[in-house]
Each structure stands twice: as C-alpha cells, then as structure tokens.
C-alpha cells in the first residue's frame, strides 16, 4: 500500500497557529509511525505551554483507513468537540503516520460546542495545508540468492523498481540479498526470476 506521510524528521514539528474570538489555537503536526512518536509530541506541547487551557490531540499511526493504531482526546473540552473533529480532519487528508496536537490558550470568550468543533477542525486543516509530504510504501522482508555473475544485474533491476537492499551476505553460492519488497506485491518477483533464467533462488 502506498500513501502520503509527513516529510518530517523524527524530532521535527510543523506548527501553525490561528486565532478565533481571542483564543489562540496552536496546531503541532508530526510524523507518527507509532503511538510512542505521537506521545513524544504531546509531551513536548505540554512542556512548552504548561499554562495552556487544553492540549487536544489526534493521531493515525498506521495506514489511512485502518482503525488499529489511532486515538484522539478532548483534554477537558466538552466531549466530541476537539479530539474527534481533529481526527476527522487528519482522516480526510488521506495521510497516514501523522499526529496532531492543538494547544488552546483561552481568550475569554466561550465558543459553544459548534464553535469549538469548527475551531479545532480549522486549526488542523490550516496546518495540513502547508505540511510537507512524501510517499510511503509499506514493505515486507524478502530474501533471495543470486550467483556472483548476476549480482550487478540484479541490483540494477531492484534499483529500477525502487526495491531497497537492506543487507547483503556472501558465501560460496553467491550473494544473499535481504530486500524490502512492496507489501502489496505491486512488483513481481517472478519477472526477475524469468529475467535471470534460474540464477535466482528464493530463500
């Protein structure tokens, strides 16, 4: 499966702020390949603004559409007015491995439930507009062995098909290559086998 994810380093944050009725909403976005990466972002937001009224949050730690590694929190705002709308904004973007925290500094004017939903949704959507993205391909481990005379040709074919070689070991039989193969099998290993005409062995 191939989908967009934030093009951010593990410690990098994408931050955007909006103001509504004198309340300031600061949205933090991060690359969240797992829930631990998202927890790090949430702790950073709390440490940076310890006096903020709320630190509401949402994350999708896996592929878009999956319902396993997800979560959201209203952090004291009325139920359903912050975390879920934030999650729906992330979900609507079609992205995976993304986390969001919206820090609110209360400005003195109550927004009501509808106003809060709109504010938290808008905070995330505005931040997403300028978030750098890159394509991510889910992969699985595949191991093959090729004789020495076909290693260079095999590596060229793998590079042409965007298949990384995670590691290589050598023995008297040739090169053992550990590959990061597309999990959806969008590239066929059979085509490489046919090209090498018996010089490749699946391990």
Backbone as JSON, one array per atom type, in Angstrom:
{
  "sequence": "XXXXXXXXXXXXXXXXXXXXXXXXXXXXXXXXXXXXXXXXXXXXXXXXXXXXXXXXXXXXXXXXXXXXXXXXXXXXXXXXXXXXXXXXXXXXXXXXXXXXXXXXXXXXXXXXXXXXXXXXXXXXXXXXXXXXXXXXXXXXXXXXXXXXXXXXXXXXXXXXXXXXXXXXXXXXXXXXXXXXXXXXXXXXXXXXXXXXXXXXXXX",
  "N": [[0.84, -1.19, 0.0], [0.52, 2.2, -0.81], [0.91, 5.46, 0.36], [0.51, 8.96, 1.42], [2.71, 10.52, 3.8], [3.82, 12.61, 6.58], [6.58, 14.61, 5.64], [8.83, 14.78, 7.55], [11.52, 14.96, 9.89], [12.25, 12.72, 12.69], [12.34, 14.32, 15.06], [11.32, 16.69, 14.21], [8.91, 19.33, 13.95], [5.84, 20.52, 12.64], [4.32, 23.54, 12.75], [1.47, 25.57, 13.2], [-0.54, 28.42, 13.76], [-3.75, 29.75, 14.69], [-6.19, 32.33, 15.34], [-9.18, 32.71, 17.1], [-11.92, 34.46, 18.16], [-10.36, 35.7, 20.15], [-9.16, 33.53, 21.35], [-6.31, 31.48, 21.13], [-5.2, 29.04, 18.93], [-2.91, 26.62, 18.61], [-1.51, 24.51, 16.36], [0.24, 21.53, 16.26], [2.03, 19.36, 14.21], [3.25, 16.08, 13.47], [5.45, 13.45, 12.29], [4.22, 10.32, 12.8], [4.97, 7.3, 13.13], [4.38, 5.42, 15.0], [2.59, 5.01, 18.14], [4.21, 5.87, 20.21], [5.88, 7.84, 19.12], [4.0, 9.82, 18.68], [3.21, 10.33, 21.35], [5.52, 11.54, 22.29], [5.44, 14.01, 20.95], [3.08, 15.09, 22.11], [3.86, 15.35, 24.79], [5.9, 17.24, 24.46], [4.43, 19.49, 23.63], [2.9, 19.98, 25.93], [4.95, 20.55, 27.74], [6.07, 22.83, 26.61], [4.0, 24.71, 26.66], [2.89, 24.96, 29.48], [0.88, 26.31, 30.84], [-1.31, 26.41, 29.22], [-4.78, 26.22, 28.26], [-5.85, 23.84, 27.18], [-4.66, 20.79, 25.69], [-5.43, 19.34, 23.09], [-5.82, 16.37, 21.07], [-4.97, 14.1, 18.34], [-4.31, 11.16, 16.41], [-3.02, 9.12, 13.71], [-1.43, 6.32, 13.5], [-0.84, 4.34, 11.73], [-1.6, 3.07, 8.48], [-3.74, 5.09, 6.35], [-7.23, 4.87, 6.98], [-7.12, 2.52, 8.43], [-8.1, 1.11, 11.57], [-6.68, 0.57, 13.86], [-4.14, 1.56, 15.06], [-4.87, 4.22, 16.24], [-6.07, 7.31, 17.73], [-7.64, 9.77, 19.89], [-8.21, 12.8, 21.8], [-10.11, 14.94, 23.93], [-9.14, 16.41, 26.02], [-10.32, 17.78, 28.28], [-11.99, 19.65, 27.06], [-15.47, 20.09, 26.07], [-17.11, 16.96, 25.51], [-16.44, 15.38, 22.42], [-15.92, 17.69, 20.97], [-13.37, 18.38, 20.17], [-11.07, 16.41, 19.98], [-12.16, 14.29, 18.31], [-13.13, 15.79, 15.99], [-10.61, 16.76, 15.15], [-9.33, 14.34, 14.54], [-10.95, 13.52, 12.41], [-10.3, 15.46, 10.55], [-7.62, 14.82, 10.03], [-8.0, 12.23, 9.01], [-9.51, 12.8, 6.74], [-7.59, 13.93, 5.14], [-6.27, 11.89, 3.91], [-3.85, 10.96, 4.72], [-1.3, 8.97, 6.35], [0.39, 7.8, 9.36], [0.55, 10.15, 10.98], [0.4, 12.74, 13.39], [-1.38, 15.0, 15.54], [-1.49, 17.81, 17.65], [-3.4, 20.21, 19.28], [-2.93, 23.11, 20.87], [-4.61, 25.13, 23.12], [-5.05, 28.46, 24.04], [-7.05, 30.07, 26.13], [-9.17, 32.77, 25.35], [-11.11, 34.18, 26.7], [-13.67, 34.29, 25.66], [-16.42, 32.23, 25.31], [-16.9, 29.62, 23.01], [-18.9, 27.81, 22.44], [-20.31, 24.55, 21.65], [-20.52, 23.99, 18.86], [-18.89, 26.01, 17.83], [-16.42, 25.3, 18.92], [-15.91, 22.83, 17.68], [-15.63, 23.69, 15.03], [-13.41, 25.38, 15.32], [-11.26, 23.72, 16.22], [-11.17, 21.92, 14.12], [-10.53, 23.64, 12.0], [-8.02, 24.56, 12.83], [-6.38, 22.29, 12.51], [-6.75, 21.71, 9.77], [-5.7, 24.02, 8.53], [-3.01, 23.84, 9.26], [-2.34, 21.47, 7.96], [-2.41, 22.28, 5.32], [0.06, 23.4, 4.66], [1.85, 21.45, 5.26], [4.73, 19.55, 4.62], [4.99, 16.67, 2.49], [5.55, 13.19, 1.75], [5.71, 10.23, -0.29], [4.89, 7.01, 0.94], [5.68, 3.59, 1.03], [4.41, 0.59, 2.09], [6.24, -2.2, 3.26], [7.6, -5.56, 3.07], [9.73, -8.18, 4.32], [11.92, -9.83, 2.11], [13.95, -12.45, 0.96], [16.62, -13.32, -1.19], [18.79, -15.3, -3.26], [21.53, -14.95, -5.42], [23.81, -15.85, -8.04], [27.29, -14.88, -8.27], [27.87, -13.77, -10.76], [25.53, -12.62, -11.59], [24.85, -10.69, -9.81], [25.25, -7.86, -10.08], [23.51, -7.22, -12.19], [21.11, -7.92, -11.0], [20.97, -6.09, -8.87], [20.76, -3.7, -10.32], [18.25, -4.05, -11.52], [16.62, -4.13, -9.24], [17.02, -1.54, -8.24], [15.89, -0.04, -10.31], [13.23, -0.66, -9.9], [12.68, 0.43, -7.5], [13.3, -0.97, -5.09], [14.68, -1.46, -2.09], [17.85, -2.75, -0.97], [18.33, -4.26, 1.96], [20.37, -5.59, 3.3], [23.39, -7.49, 2.62], [24.9, -10.65, 2.2], [27.64, -12.88, 1.72], [28.63, -15.99, 0.33], [29.98, -19.18, -0.7], [28.11, -19.83, -2.59], [27.15, -17.54, -3.69], [25.55, -14.31, -3.67], [23.58, -13.34, -0.95], [20.72, -11.6, -0.62], [18.92, -9.35, 1.34], [15.82, -8.01, 1.05], [13.6, -5.14, 0.82], [10.58, -5.5, 0.12], [7.7, -4.37, -1.78], [4.72, -4.41, 0.06], [2.25, -4.83, -1.07], [2.78, -6.33, -3.25], [3.12, -5.06, -5.71], [5.19, -5.12, -7.44], [6.49, -7.77, -9.28], [8.19, -10.62, -8.23], [8.56, -12.8, -9.77], [9.01, -11.9, -12.35], [11.64, -11.01, -12.21], [12.91, -13.42, -11.68], [12.43, -14.78, -14.08], [13.89, -13.22, -15.79], [16.51, -13.68, -14.96], [16.79, -16.34, -15.44], [16.92, -18.85, -13.88], [19.07, -18.27, -12.24], [18.45, -17.2, -9.83], [17.4, -17.72, -6.48], [14.74, -18.14, -4.28], [14.67, -17.47, -0.81]],
  "CA": [[0.0, 0.0, 0.0], [1.29, 3.44, -0.93], [0.11, 6.59, 0.83], [1.34, 10.08, 1.85], [3.0, 10.72, 5.22], [4.57, 13.86, 6.76], [8.0, 14.59, 5.29], [9.45, 15.42, 8.71], [12.44, 14.14, 10.67], [11.59, 12.29, 13.93], [12.22, 15.39, 16.06], [10.84, 17.91, 13.55], [7.5, 19.65, 14.14], [5.23, 21.52, 11.74], [3.46, 24.29, 13.67], [0.68, 26.66, 12.62], [-1.46, 28.97, 14.76], [-4.85, 30.61, 14.28], [-6.86, 32.99, 16.47], [-10.63, 32.79, 16.95], [-12.56, 35.08, 19.33], [-9.29, 35.97, 21.11], [-8.5, 32.29, 21.76], [-5.25, 31.1, 20.2], [-5.12, 27.6, 18.71], [-1.61, 26.29, 18.01], [-1.51, 23.11, 15.9], [1.53, 20.86, 16.06], [1.94, 18.13, 13.44], [4.49, 15.31, 13.47], [5.44, 12.11, 11.69], [3.93, 9.39, 13.9], [4.93, 5.91, 12.67], [3.82, 4.62, 16.09], [1.99, 5.85, 19.18], [5.27, 6.45, 21.03], [6.31, 9.08, 18.46], [2.97, 10.81, 18.95], [3.29, 10.69, 22.77], [6.63, 12.49, 22.42], [4.92, 15.31, 20.52], [2.13, 15.58, 23.1], [4.64, 15.77, 25.96], [6.59, 18.48, 24.1], [3.45, 20.58, 23.65], [2.57, 20.26, 27.33], [6.11, 21.16, 28.39], [6.28, 24.16, 26.03], [2.93, 25.6, 27.11], [2.28, 24.31, 30.65], [-0.26, 27.08, 31.33], [-2.38, 26.42, 28.22], [-6.07, 25.7, 28.74], [-6.06, 22.47, 26.71], [-3.79, 20.21, 24.65], [-6.26, 18.31, 22.46], [-4.93, 15.59, 20.21], [-5.45, 13.01, 17.48], [-3.22, 10.58, 15.61], [-3.18, 7.9, 12.91], [-0.05, 5.83, 13.49], [-0.66, 3.38, 10.65], [-2.07, 3.49, 7.16], [-5.05, 5.74, 6.37], [-8.35, 3.95, 6.89], [-7.01, 1.46, 9.43], [-8.68, 1.51, 12.85], [-5.92, -0.1, 14.91], [-3.24, 2.48, 15.75], [-5.44, 5.56, 16.18], [-6.53, 7.81, 19.01], [-7.92, 11.21, 19.98], [-8.56, 13.24, 23.15], [-10.64, 16.31, 24.08], [-8.35, 17.04, 27.08], [-11.09, 18.71, 29.11], [-13.03, 20.35, 26.3], [-16.71, 19.29, 26.04], [-16.96, 15.72, 24.76], [-16.7, 15.37, 20.99], [-15.74, 19.0, 20.32], [-11.97, 18.66, 19.81], [-10.29, 15.27, 19.5], [-12.76, 13.62, 17.15], [-13.02, 16.64, 14.79], [-9.21, 16.77, 14.71], [-9.08, 13.05, 13.89], [-11.65, 13.5, 11.12], [-9.52, 16.3, 9.63], [-6.47, 14.0, 9.61], [-8.51, 11.14, 8.19], [-9.94, 13.35, 5.46], [-6.42, 14.3, 4.34], [-5.75, 10.7, 3.24], [-2.49, 10.68, 5.18], [-1.04, 8.01, 7.41], [1.55, 8.08, 10.21], [0.5, 11.58, 11.27], [-0.15, 13.1, 14.69], [-1.7, 16.42, 15.71], [-1.86, 18.36, 18.95], [-3.81, 21.61, 19.21], [-2.82, 23.79, 22.16], [-5.52, 26.28, 23.16], [-4.96, 29.49, 25.06], [-8.4, 30.63, 26.2], [-9.16, 34.22, 25.23], [-12.16, 34.82, 27.49], [-14.98, 34.16, 25.01], [-16.82, 30.84, 25.09], [-17.24, 29.4, 21.6], [-20.0, 26.87, 22.27], [-19.87, 23.27, 21.09], [-20.32, 24.11, 17.42], [-17.73, 26.86, 17.59], [-15.21, 24.53, 19.25], [-15.7, 21.86, 16.6], [-15.1, 24.42, 13.86], [-12.08, 25.93, 15.64], [-10.25, 22.65, 16.23], [-11.07, 21.41, 12.75], [-9.82, 24.64, 11.2], [-6.62, 24.6, 13.25], [-5.68, 21.16, 11.88], [-6.79, 21.86, 8.31], [-4.77, 25.08, 8.12], [-1.65, 23.31, 9.39], [-2.15, 20.46, 6.91], [-2.24, 22.94, 4.01], [1.47, 23.7, 4.4], [2.67, 20.34, 5.74], [5.44, 18.81, 3.56], [4.59, 15.27, 2.45], [6.26, 12.28, 0.85], [5.01, 8.96, -0.47], [5.4, 5.89, 1.74], [5.26, 2.28, 0.57], [4.55, -0.47, 3.09], [7.13, -3.23, 2.72], [7.82, -6.8, 3.81], [11.07, -8.73, 4.09], [12.08, -10.91, 1.13], [15.36, -12.81, 0.82], [16.93, -14.06, -2.4], [20.2, -15.6, -3.5], [21.92, -14.94, -6.83], [25.24, -16.14, -8.19], [28.09, -13.66, -8.36], [27.85, -13.2, -12.11], [24.26, -11.93, -11.83], [24.53, -9.75, -8.72], [25.17, -6.48, -10.58], [22.27, -7.1, -12.96], [20.0, -7.98, -10.04], [20.91, -4.81, -8.15], [20.23, -2.69, -11.24], [16.8, -4.29, -11.65], [16.0, -3.73, -7.98], [17.04, -0.07, -8.17], [14.91, 0.46, -11.28], [11.89, -0.91, -9.38], [12.6, 1.07, -6.17], [13.3, -2.0, -4.05], [15.94, -1.33, -1.37], [18.57, -3.91, -0.44], [18.58, -3.95, 3.37], [21.69, -6.12, 3.65], [23.92, -8.5, 1.69], [25.89, -11.57, 2.73], [28.26, -13.63, 0.62], [29.24, -17.29, 0.61], [30.45, -19.85, -1.92], [27.0, -19.97, -3.54], [26.83, -16.25, -4.28], [25.12, -13.2, -2.8], [22.27, -13.43, -0.3], [20.24, -10.22, -0.5], [17.7, -9.11, 2.11], [15.14, -6.94, 0.32], [12.39, -4.52, 1.37], [9.66, -5.67, -1.01], [6.38, -3.75, -1.59], [3.81, -5.35, 0.72], [1.1, -5.13, -1.93], [3.28, -7.09, -4.4], [2.95, -4.3, -6.95], [6.3, -5.56, -8.29], [6.5, -9.24, -9.27], [9.5, -11.27, -8.15], [8.62, -13.77, -10.87], [9.61, -11.26, -13.53], [13.09, -11.03, -12.02], [13.33, -14.82, -11.84], [12.42, -15.1, -15.51], [14.99, -12.48, -16.42], [17.8, -14.29, -14.6], [16.78, -17.7, -16.01], [17.41, -19.88, -12.97], [20.2, -17.83, -11.42], [17.93, -16.63, -8.59], [16.71, -18.65, -5.59], [14.03, -17.52, -3.15], [15.07, -18.06, 0.48]],
  "C": [[0.88, 1.24, 0.0], [0.4, 4.61, -0.52], [1.04, 7.72, 1.31], [1.52, 10.1, 3.37], [3.73, 12.06, 5.36], [6.04, 13.68, 6.39], [8.76, 15.36, 6.37], [10.41, 14.43, 9.38], [11.76, 13.77, 12.0], [11.4, 13.4, 14.96], [11.65, 16.69, 15.49], [9.34, 18.08, 13.74], [7.05, 20.7, 13.13], [4.16, 22.23, 12.56], [2.76, 25.43, 12.94], [-0.35, 27.11, 13.65], [-2.55, 29.81, 14.11], [-5.45, 31.24, 15.53], [-8.35, 33.13, 16.15], [-11.22, 33.34, 18.24], [-11.57, 35.22, 20.49], [-8.67, 34.71, 21.72], [-7.48, 31.91, 20.69], [-5.16, 29.58, 20.14], [-3.83, 27.3, 17.95], [-1.62, 24.8, 17.64], [-0.09, 22.63, 15.65], [1.28, 19.58, 15.27], [3.28, 17.41, 13.47], [4.32, 14.05, 12.64], [5.28, 11.13, 12.84], [3.83, 7.96, 13.38], [4.41, 4.95, 13.74], [3.3, 5.56, 17.17], [3.04, 6.5, 20.07], [5.76, 7.77, 20.44], [5.29, 10.18, 18.71], [3.01, 11.26, 20.41], [4.42, 11.69, 23.02], [6.19, 13.89, 22.04], [4.0, 15.89, 21.58], [2.86, 16.08, 24.35], [5.39, 17.07, 25.68], [5.64, 19.66, 24.16], [3.1, 20.97, 25.08], [3.72, 20.96, 28.05], [6.35, 22.58, 27.89], [5.25, 25.16, 26.53], [2.22, 24.97, 28.32], [1.04, 25.03, 31.17], [-1.41, 27.14, 30.33], [-3.65, 25.8, 28.8], [-6.25, 24.23, 28.39], [-4.96, 22.09, 25.72], [-4.58, 19.05, 24.05], [-5.45, 17.6, 21.37], [-5.66, 14.54, 19.39], [-4.27, 12.45, 16.7], [-3.71, 9.37, 14.83], [-1.77, 7.35, 12.73], [0.21, 4.8, 12.4], [-1.09, 3.94, 9.32], [-3.43, 4.17, 7.27], [-6.17, 4.71, 6.2], [-8.3, 2.81, 7.88], [-7.51, 1.97, 10.78], [-7.95, 0.86, 14.03], [-5.09, 0.9, 15.71], [-3.74, 3.92, 15.59], [-5.82, 6.01, 17.58], [-6.84, 9.29, 18.93], [-8.4, 11.54, 21.39], [-9.05, 14.68, 23.14], [-9.9, 17.09, 25.16], [-9.13, 18.11, 27.84], [-12.09, 19.57, 28.38], [-14.3, 19.49, 26.32], [-16.57, 18.1, 25.1], [-17.34, 15.84, 23.29], [-16.45, 16.67, 20.26], [-14.33, 19.24, 19.82], [-11.27, 17.46, 19.19], [-10.87, 14.59, 18.28], [-12.75, 14.51, 15.9], [-11.59, 16.73, 14.26], [-8.88, 15.48, 13.98], [-9.73, 13.0, 12.52], [-10.93, 14.36, 10.09], [-8.3, 15.53, 9.13], [-6.91, 12.9, 8.66], [-8.9, 11.62, 6.8], [-8.79, 13.74, 4.56], [-5.87, 13.12, 3.55], [-4.35, 10.32, 3.66], [-2.46, 9.57, 6.21], [0.16, 8.46, 8.22], [1.65, 9.57, 10.56], [-0.16, 11.81, 12.63], [-0.36, 14.59, 14.78], [-2.03, 16.72, 17.16], [-2.26, 19.81, 18.73], [-3.82, 22.16, 20.63], [-3.71, 25.02, 22.13], [-5.2, 27.18, 24.34], [-6.29, 30.22, 25.06], [-8.35, 32.16, 26.22], [-10.27, 34.94, 25.97], [-13.55, 34.71, 26.91], [-15.28, 32.69, 24.77], [-17.33, 30.67, 23.66], [-18.47, 28.51, 21.4], [-19.51, 25.6, 21.6], [-19.61, 23.35, 19.59], [-19.1, 24.93, 17.08], [-16.42, 26.14, 17.88], [-14.89, 23.51, 18.16], [-15.08, 22.54, 15.39], [-13.68, 24.9, 14.11], [-11.0, 24.85, 15.59], [-10.07, 22.03, 14.85], [-10.23, 22.35, 11.9], [-8.34, 24.69, 11.55], [-5.81, 23.49, 12.57], [-5.63, 21.33, 10.37], [-5.8, 22.9, 7.82], [-3.32, 24.59, 8.22], [-1.35, 22.28, 8.3], [-1.88, 21.09, 5.55], [-0.77, 23.14, 3.66], [2.41, 22.59, 4.88], [3.4, 19.66, 4.58], [5.11, 17.33, 3.65], [5.51, 14.48, 1.53], [5.47, 10.98, 0.77], [5.69, 7.86, 0.35], [4.83, 4.59, 1.19], [5.47, 1.26, 1.68], [5.33, -1.63, 2.47], [7.19, -4.44, 3.64], [9.2, -7.34, 3.45], [11.02, -9.89, 3.1], [13.57, -11.18, 0.98], [15.56, -13.64, -0.44], [18.43, -14.36, -2.44], [20.46, -15.62, -5.0], [23.41, -15.27, -6.92], [25.99, -14.83, -8.46], [27.98, -12.99, -9.72], [26.57, -12.42, -12.4], [23.93, -10.88, -10.75], [24.35, -8.32, -9.24], [23.87, -6.26, -11.35], [21.06, -7.09, -12.03], [19.86, -6.65, -9.3], [20.39, -3.7, -9.05], [18.72, -2.82, -11.37], [16.07, -3.83, -10.39], [15.94, -2.21, -7.86], [16.01, 0.53, -9.12], [13.48, 0.33, -10.76], [11.73, -0.41, -7.94], [12.45, 0.04, -5.05], [14.65, -1.95, -3.33], [16.53, -2.69, -0.97], [18.95, -3.58, 1.0], [19.95, -4.43, 3.81], [22.1, -7.18, 2.63], [24.97, -9.34, 2.41], [26.41, -12.43, 1.58], [28.82, -14.96, 1.13], [29.64, -17.92, -0.72], [29.37, -19.99, -2.99], [26.63, -18.65, -4.22], [26.42, -15.22, -3.25], [23.72, -13.47, -2.26], [21.81, -12.01, 0.0], [18.94, -10.18, 0.29], [17.03, -7.86, 1.53], [13.94, -6.4, 1.09], [11.37, -4.46, 0.23], [8.33, -4.96, -0.75], [5.38, -4.76, -1.04], [2.61, -5.72, -0.15], [1.49, -5.92, -3.18], [3.03, -6.39, -5.73], [4.08, -4.58, -7.94], [6.39, -7.08, -8.17], [7.92, -9.78, -9.22], [9.67, -12.28, -9.29], [9.27, -13.18, -12.11], [11.13, -11.2, -13.43], [13.63, -12.44, -12.19], [13.42, -15.2, -13.32], [13.58, -14.41, -16.22], [16.33, -13.16, -16.16], [17.89, -15.76, -15.0], [17.45, -18.73, -15.1], [18.56, -19.48, -12.08], [19.77, -17.26, -10.08], [17.19, -17.71, -7.8], [16.02, -17.86, -4.5], [14.42, -18.24, -1.86], [13.94, -17.98, 1.49]]
}
